[in-house]
Amino acid sequence: MKLPLVPTIIVTVAIAVMIALGVWQLQRKAEKEALLDRYERAIDLPTIAWPETPDTDLLYRRATGFCIEPTSWRATAGQNREGEVGWQHIAACRAGGGEGPGMQAVMGWSRSPESPGGWEGGEVSGIITLDADHGLRLVSEDPAPGLAAVARPSAADIPNNHLLYAIQWFFFALAAGVIYVLALRRRLRG
């Protein structure tokens, strides 16, 4: 039996690529585990001042910043410390000398997305987390008046799905090989 050259090359290359992607996902799994471990240890490091420029190396560190005044509020979905779903309220603050990116401070939780009133700024102590729009945010340990405490950020909430992705790629490679062998057998019978 003579194998068809072009289809065999295409399937072989595809299987090799899928296996390489599976191996890459296994490497990513190890990298992600190291990153999550670093985040878990960060909570025990000494408290730092709110950084003037966003630095993801500071994620999950305890920090203290000063909100000169909230310039605006926004609400995003979130949970309180009891696990209830609602809205976390984030104040965009003028910080430091009033220059630079300022500070995004999660000041509490409520059932309503309506902006809270009454908090006019001050010292904020909490944990640094990612903010999709602004790089970093500070999740306040103590809520602003009229709000409940937000669920404490935890690196344990970050998924590490790389093992599942690797299994998928290896399965796809196996499936491609089985399908190709079945196609060759059918061709032989014909």
PDB file of C-alpha atoms in Angstrom:
ATOM      1  CA  MET A   1       0.000   0.000   0.000  1.00  0.00           C
ATOM      2  CA  LYS A   2       1.253   3.425  -0.922  1.00  0.00           C
ATOM      3  CA  LEU A   3       0.285   6.253   1.432  1.00  0.00           C
ATOM      4  CA  PRO A   4      -1.105   9.404  -0.180  1.00  0.00           C
ATOM      5  CA  LEU A   5       1.748  11.900   0.209  1.00  0.00           C
ATOM      6  CA  VAL A   6       0.013  15.280   0.647  1.00  0.00           C
ATOM      7  CA  PRO A   7      -2.758  14.132   3.046  1.00  0.00           C
ATOM      8  CA  THR A   8      -0.216  12.169   5.114  1.00  0.00           C
ATOM      9  CA  ILE A   9       2.046  15.219   5.410  1.00  0.00           C
ATOM     10  CA  ILE A  10      -0.885  17.458   6.347  1.00  0.00           C
ATOM     11  CA  VAL A  11      -2.184  15.065   9.018  1.00  0.00           C
ATOM     12  CA  THR A  12       1.320  14.422  10.396  1.00  0.00           C
ATOM     13  CA  VAL A  13       2.033  18.151  10.677  1.00  0.00           C
ATOM     14  CA  ALA A  14      -1.390  18.781  12.260  1.00  0.00           C
ATOM     15  CA  ILE A  15      -0.835  16.018  14.837  1.00  0.00           C
ATOM     16  CA  ALA A  16       2.661  17.340  15.617  1.00  0.00           C
ATOM     17  CA  VAL A  17       1.286  20.860  16.091  1.00  0.00           C
ATOM     18  CA  MET A  18      -1.489  19.596  18.394  1.00  0.00           C
ATOM     19  CA  ILE A  19       0.997  17.611  20.493  1.00  0.00           C
ATOM     20  CA  ALA A  20       3.269  20.665  20.691  1.00  0.00           C
ATOM     21  CA  LEU A  21       0.305  22.768  21.848  1.00  0.00           C
ATOM     22  CA  GLY A  22      -0.469  20.168  24.516  1.00  0.00           C
ATOM     23  CA  VAL A  23       3.120  20.226  25.770  1.00  0.00           C
ATOM     24  CA  TRP A  24       3.041  24.046  25.750  1.00  0.00           C
ATOM     25  CA  GLN A  25      -0.110  23.992  27.887  1.00  0.00           C
ATOM     26  CA  LEU A  26       1.639  21.707  30.389  1.00  0.00           C
ATOM     27  CA  GLN A  27       4.482  24.235  30.575  1.00  0.00           C
ATOM     28  CA  ARG A  28       1.937  27.041  31.027  1.00  0.00           C
ATOM     29  CA  LYS A  29       0.347  25.034  33.854  1.00  0.00           C
ATOM     30  CA  ALA A  30       3.634  24.985  35.745  1.00  0.00           C
ATOM     31  CA  GLU A  31       4.150  28.720  35.116  1.00  0.00           C
ATOM     32  CA  LYS A  32       0.618  29.507  36.311  1.00  0.00           C
ATOM     33  CA  GLU A  33       1.097  27.419  39.461  1.00  0.00           C
ATOM     34  CA  ALA A  34       4.268  29.382  40.260  1.00  0.00           C
ATOM     35  CA  LEU A  35       2.444  32.674  39.655  1.00  0.00           C
ATOM     36  CA  LEU A  36      -0.489  31.659  41.867  1.00  0.00           C
ATOM     37  CA  ASP A  37       1.927  30.567  44.571  1.00  0.00           C
ATOM     38  CA  ARG A  38       3.628  33.969  44.394  1.00  0.00           C
ATOM     39  CA  TYR A  39       0.231  35.690  44.697  1.00  0.00           C
ATOM     40  CA  GLU A  40      -0.666  33.541  47.721  1.00  0.00           C
ATOM     41  CA  ARG A  41       2.598  34.514  49.449  1.00  0.00           C
ATOM     42  CA  ALA A  42       2.177  38.230  48.565  1.00  0.00           C
ATOM     43  CA  ILE A  43      -0.610  38.678  51.112  1.00  0.00           C
ATOM     44  CA  ASP A  44       1.887  37.999  53.922  1.00  0.00           C
ATOM     45  CA  LEU A  45       4.436  40.564  52.707  1.00  0.00           C
ATOM     46  CA  PRO A  46       4.664  43.958  54.441  1.00  0.00           C
ATOM     47  CA  THR A  47       2.131  46.631  53.497  1.00  0.00           C
ATOM     48  CA  ILE A  48       3.305  49.022  50.793  1.00  0.00           C
ATOM     49  CA  ALA A  49       2.253  52.461  49.603  1.00  0.00           C
ATOM     50  CA  TRP A  50      -0.112  52.583  46.624  1.00  0.00           C
ATOM     51  CA  PRO A  51       2.160  52.514  43.538  1.00  0.00           C
ATOM     52  CA  GLU A  52       2.308  55.606  41.352  1.00  0.00           C
ATOM     53  CA  THR A  53       2.467  53.436  38.234  1.00  0.00           C
ATOM     54  CA  PRO A  54       0.650  50.118  37.748  1.00  0.00           C
ATOM     55  CA  ASP A  55       2.898  47.121  38.404  1.00  0.00           C
ATOM     56  CA  THR A  56       1.407  43.625  38.197  1.00  0.00           C
ATOM     57  CA  ASP A  57       4.243  42.316  40.364  1.00  0.00           C
ATOM     58  CA  LEU A  58       2.339  43.917  43.250  1.00  0.00           C
ATOM     59  CA  LEU A  59      -0.869  41.934  42.823  1.00  0.00           C
ATOM     60  CA  TYR A  60      -2.354  40.626  46.069  1.00  0.00           C
ATOM     61  CA  ARG A  61      -0.044  42.789  48.188  1.00  0.00           C
ATOM     62  CA  ARG A  62      -1.517  44.760  51.039  1.00  0.00           C
ATOM     63  CA  ALA A  63      -1.276  48.483  50.331  1.00  0.00           C
ATOM     64  CA  THR A  64      -2.349  51.849  51.651  1.00  0.00           C
ATOM     65  CA  GLY A  65      -3.231  54.808  49.492  1.00  0.00           C
ATOM     66  CA  PHE A  66      -4.816  58.198  50.006  1.00  0.00           C
ATOM     67  CA  CYS A  67      -7.855  59.286  48.038  1.00  0.00           C
ATOM     68  CA  ILE A  68      -7.819  63.082  47.947  1.00  0.00           C
ATOM     69  CA  GLU A  69     -11.335  62.959  46.530  1.00  0.00           C
ATOM     70  CA  PRO A  70     -13.414  60.545  44.471  1.00  0.00           C
ATOM     71  CA  THR A  71     -13.834  62.008  40.984  1.00  0.00           C
ATOM     72  CA  SER A  72     -16.354  59.395  39.839  1.00  0.00           C
ATOM     73  CA  TRP A  73     -17.961  56.092  40.822  1.00  0.00           C
ATOM     74  CA  ARG A  74     -18.677  52.930  38.898  1.00  0.00           C
ATOM     75  CA  ALA A  75     -20.290  49.655  39.876  1.00  0.00           C
ATOM     76  CA  THR A  76     -19.339  46.151  38.779  1.00  0.00           C
ATOM     77  CA  ALA A  77     -20.729  42.778  39.733  1.00  0.00           C
ATOM     78  CA  GLY A  78     -19.238  41.424  42.929  1.00  0.00           C
ATOM     79  CA  GLN A  79     -19.795  39.635  46.198  1.00  0.00           C
ATOM     80  CA  ASN A  80     -19.776  40.708  49.812  1.00  0.00           C
ATOM     81  CA  ARG A  81     -17.944  38.838  52.561  1.00  0.00           C
ATOM     82  CA  GLU A  82     -20.993  36.612  53.133  1.00  0.00           C
ATOM     83  CA  GLY A  83     -20.913  35.505  49.483  1.00  0.00           C
ATOM     84  CA  GLU A  84     -24.024  37.408  48.400  1.00  0.00           C
ATOM     85  CA  VAL A  85     -24.017  38.625  44.795  1.00  0.00           C
ATOM     86  CA  GLY A  86     -24.552  42.316  44.132  1.00  0.00           C
ATOM     87  CA  TRP A  87     -22.486  45.340  43.170  1.00  0.00           C
ATOM     88  CA  GLN A  88     -19.035  46.460  44.233  1.00  0.00           C
ATOM     89  CA  HIS A  89     -18.572  50.217  44.129  1.00  0.00           C
ATOM     90  CA  ILE A  90     -15.305  51.576  42.770  1.00  0.00           C
ATOM     91  CA  ALA A  91     -14.217  55.153  43.335  1.00  0.00           C
ATOM     92  CA  ALA A  92     -11.865  56.775  40.849  1.00  0.00           C
ATOM     93  CA  CYS A  93      -9.693  58.870  43.137  1.00  0.00           C
ATOM     94  CA  ARG A  94      -7.308  61.733  42.790  1.00  0.00           C
ATOM     95  CA  ALA A  95      -4.292  60.425  44.658  1.00  0.00           C
ATOM     96  CA  GLY A  96      -0.894  61.736  45.694  1.00  0.00           C
ATOM     97  CA  GLY A  97      -0.117  65.107  44.100  1.00  0.00           C
ATOM     98  CA  GLY A  98      -3.226  64.867  41.952  1.00  0.00           C
ATOM     99  CA  GLU A  99      -1.180  63.846  38.933  1.00  0.00           C
ATOM    100  CA  GLY A 100      -0.797  60.494  37.243  1.00  0.00           C
ATOM    101  CA  PRO A 101      -3.374  57.735  36.910  1.00  0.00           C
ATOM    102  CA  GLY A 102      -4.816  58.184  40.410  1.00  0.00           C
ATOM    103  CA  MET A 103      -6.242  55.235  42.277  1.00  0.00           C
ATOM    104  CA  GLN A 104      -9.202  52.950  41.729  1.00  0.00           C
ATOM    105  CA  ALA A 105     -10.570  52.028  45.155  1.00  0.00           C
ATOM    106  CA  VAL A 106     -13.217  49.358  45.698  1.00  0.00           C
ATOM    107  CA  MET A 107     -15.009  50.969  48.619  1.00  0.00           C
ATOM    108  CA  GLY A 108     -17.732  48.440  49.330  1.00  0.00           C
ATOM    109  CA  TRP A 109     -20.683  46.354  48.213  1.00  0.00           C
ATOM    110  CA  SER A 110     -24.428  46.848  47.952  1.00  0.00           C
ATOM    111  CA  ARG A 111     -27.452  45.241  46.324  1.00  0.00           C
ATOM    112  CA  SER A 112     -27.927  48.301  44.098  1.00  0.00           C
ATOM    113  CA  PRO A 113     -25.666  49.656  41.338  1.00  0.00           C
ATOM    114  CA  GLU A 114     -26.552  53.224  42.330  1.00  0.00           C
ATOM    115  CA  SER A 115     -23.482  55.267  43.247  1.00  0.00           C
ATOM    116  CA  PRO A 116     -23.104  55.677  46.997  1.00  0.00           C
ATOM    117  CA  GLY A 117     -22.827  59.091  48.527  1.00  0.00           C
ATOM    118  CA  GLY A 118     -21.232  60.374  51.642  1.00  0.00           C
ATOM    119  CA  TRP A 119     -17.641  59.203  51.266  1.00  0.00           C
ATOM    120  CA  GLU A 120     -15.380  62.099  50.360  1.00  0.00           C
ATOM    121  CA  GLY A 121     -12.029  60.325  50.360  1.00  0.00           C
ATOM    122  CA  GLY A 122      -9.304  59.569  52.843  1.00  0.00           C
ATOM    123  CA  GLU A 123      -6.882  56.778  53.579  1.00  0.00           C
ATOM    124  CA  VAL A 124      -7.692  53.427  51.979  1.00  0.00           C
ATOM    125  CA  SER A 125      -6.042  50.200  53.126  1.00  0.00           C
ATOM    126  CA  GLY A 126      -6.604  46.931  51.357  1.00  0.00           C
ATOM    127  CA  ILE A 127      -5.361  44.470  48.757  1.00  0.00           C
ATOM    128  CA  ILE A 128      -4.128  45.275  45.242  1.00  0.00           C
ATOM    129  CA  THR A 129      -5.933  43.432  42.429  1.00  0.00           C
ATOM    130  CA  LEU A 130      -6.283  43.743  38.667  1.00  0.00           C
ATOM    131  CA  ASP A 131      -8.594  46.294  37.119  1.00  0.00           C
ATOM    132  CA  ALA A 132      -9.502  45.628  33.490  1.00  0.00           C
ATOM    133  CA  ASP A 133      -9.848  49.327  32.693  1.00  0.00           C
ATOM    134  CA  HIS A 134      -7.110  50.906  34.815  1.00  0.00           C
ATOM    135  CA  GLY A 135      -4.488  48.238  35.474  1.00  0.00           C
ATOM    136  CA  LEU A 136      -4.761  47.989  39.255  1.00  0.00           C
ATOM    137  CA  ARG A 137      -7.339  48.665  41.953  1.00  0.00           C
ATOM    138  CA  LEU A 138      -7.194  48.703  45.719  1.00  0.00           C
ATOM    139  CA  VAL A 139      -9.897  46.627  47.411  1.00  0.00           C
ATOM    140  CA  SER A 140     -10.571  48.410  50.689  1.00  0.00           C
ATOM    141  CA  GLU A 141     -10.575  46.378  53.875  1.00  0.00           C
ATOM    142  CA  ASP A 142     -13.112  48.773  55.417  1.00  0.00           C
ATOM    143  CA  PRO A 143     -16.231  49.799  53.484  1.00  0.00           C
ATOM    144  CA  ALA A 144     -17.320  53.379  52.954  1.00  0.00           C
ATOM    145  CA  PRO A 145     -20.396  54.557  54.911  1.00  0.00           C
ATOM    146  CA  GLY A 146     -23.599  52.913  53.663  1.00  0.00           C
ATOM    147  CA  LEU A 147     -21.772  49.993  52.005  1.00  0.00           C
ATOM    148  CA  ALA A 148     -20.952  46.464  53.176  1.00  0.00           C
ATOM    149  CA  ALA A 149     -17.484  44.928  53.025  1.00  0.00           C
ATOM    150  CA  VAL A 150     -16.504  43.418  49.667  1.00  0.00           C
ATOM    151  CA  ALA A 151     -15.320  39.799  49.504  1.00  0.00           C
ATOM    152  CA  ARG A 152     -11.581  39.679  50.147  1.00  0.00           C
ATOM    153  CA  PRO A 153      -9.603  39.086  46.952  1.00  0.00           C
ATOM    154  CA  SER A 154      -7.863  35.735  46.801  1.00  0.00           C
ATOM    155  CA  ALA A 155      -5.472  34.221  44.303  1.00  0.00           C
ATOM    156  CA  ALA A 156      -7.403  30.974  44.847  1.00  0.00           C
ATOM    157  CA  ASP A 157     -10.186  32.499  42.711  1.00  0.00           C
ATOM    158  CA  ILE A 158      -7.909  32.586  39.646  1.00  0.00           C
ATOM    159  CA  PRO A 159      -8.471  29.513  37.470  1.00  0.00           C
ATOM    160  CA  ASN A 160      -5.635  27.319  36.225  1.00  0.00           C
ATOM    161  CA  ASN A 161      -7.182  25.379  33.328  1.00  0.00           C
ATOM    162  CA  HIS A 162      -3.967  24.564  31.488  1.00  0.00           C
ATOM    163  CA  LEU A 163      -4.063  20.833  32.306  1.00  0.00           C
ATOM    164  CA  LEU A 164      -7.538  20.590  30.738  1.00  0.00           C
ATOM    165  CA  TYR A 165      -6.320  22.498  27.674  1.00  0.00           C
ATOM    166  CA  ALA A 166      -3.360  20.102  27.353  1.00  0.00           C
ATOM    167  CA  ILE A 167      -5.668  17.080  27.575  1.00  0.00           C
ATOM    168  CA  GLN A 168      -7.858  18.616  24.860  1.00  0.00           C
ATOM    169  CA  TRP A 169      -4.905  19.081  22.506  1.00  0.00           C
ATOM    170  CA  PHE A 170      -3.661  15.530  23.099  1.00  0.00           C
ATOM    171  CA  PHE A 171      -7.194  14.221  22.499  1.00  0.00           C
ATOM    172  CA  PHE A 172      -7.457  16.209  19.251  1.00  0.00           C
ATOM    173  CA  ALA A 173      -4.111  14.746  18.096  1.00  0.00           C
ATOM    174  CA  LEU A 174      -5.292  11.213  18.927  1.00  0.00           C
ATOM    175  CA  ALA A 175      -8.630  11.791  17.203  1.00  0.00           C
ATOM    176  CA  ALA A 176      -6.911  13.111  14.074  1.00  0.00           C
ATOM    177  CA  GLY A 177      -4.664  10.053  13.977  1.00  0.00           C
ATOM    178  CA  VAL A 178      -7.568   7.616  14.455  1.00  0.00           C
ATOM    179  CA  ILE A 179      -9.678   9.354  11.823  1.00  0.00           C
ATOM    180  CA  TYR A 180      -6.785   9.283   9.353  1.00  0.00           C
ATOM    181  CA  VAL A 181      -6.122   5.563   9.961  1.00  0.00           C
ATOM    182  CA  LEU A 182      -9.842   4.822   9.482  1.00  0.00           C
ATOM    183  CA  ALA A 183      -9.838   6.834   6.264  1.00  0.00           C
ATOM    184  CA  LEU A 184      -6.800   4.878   4.995  1.00  0.00           C
ATOM    185  CA  ARG A 185      -8.480   1.551   5.831  1.00  0.00           C
ATOM    186  CA  ARG A 186     -11.609   2.615   3.978  1.00  0.00           C
ATOM    187  CA  ARG A 187      -9.501   3.611   1.000  1.00  0.00           C
ATOM    188  CA  LEU A 188      -7.790   0.188   0.995  1.00  0.00           C
ATOM    189  CA  ARG A 189     -11.153  -1.586   0.950  1.00  0.00           C
ATOM    190  CA  GLY A 190     -12.303   0.565  -1.963  1.00  0.00           C
TER     191      GLY A 190
END
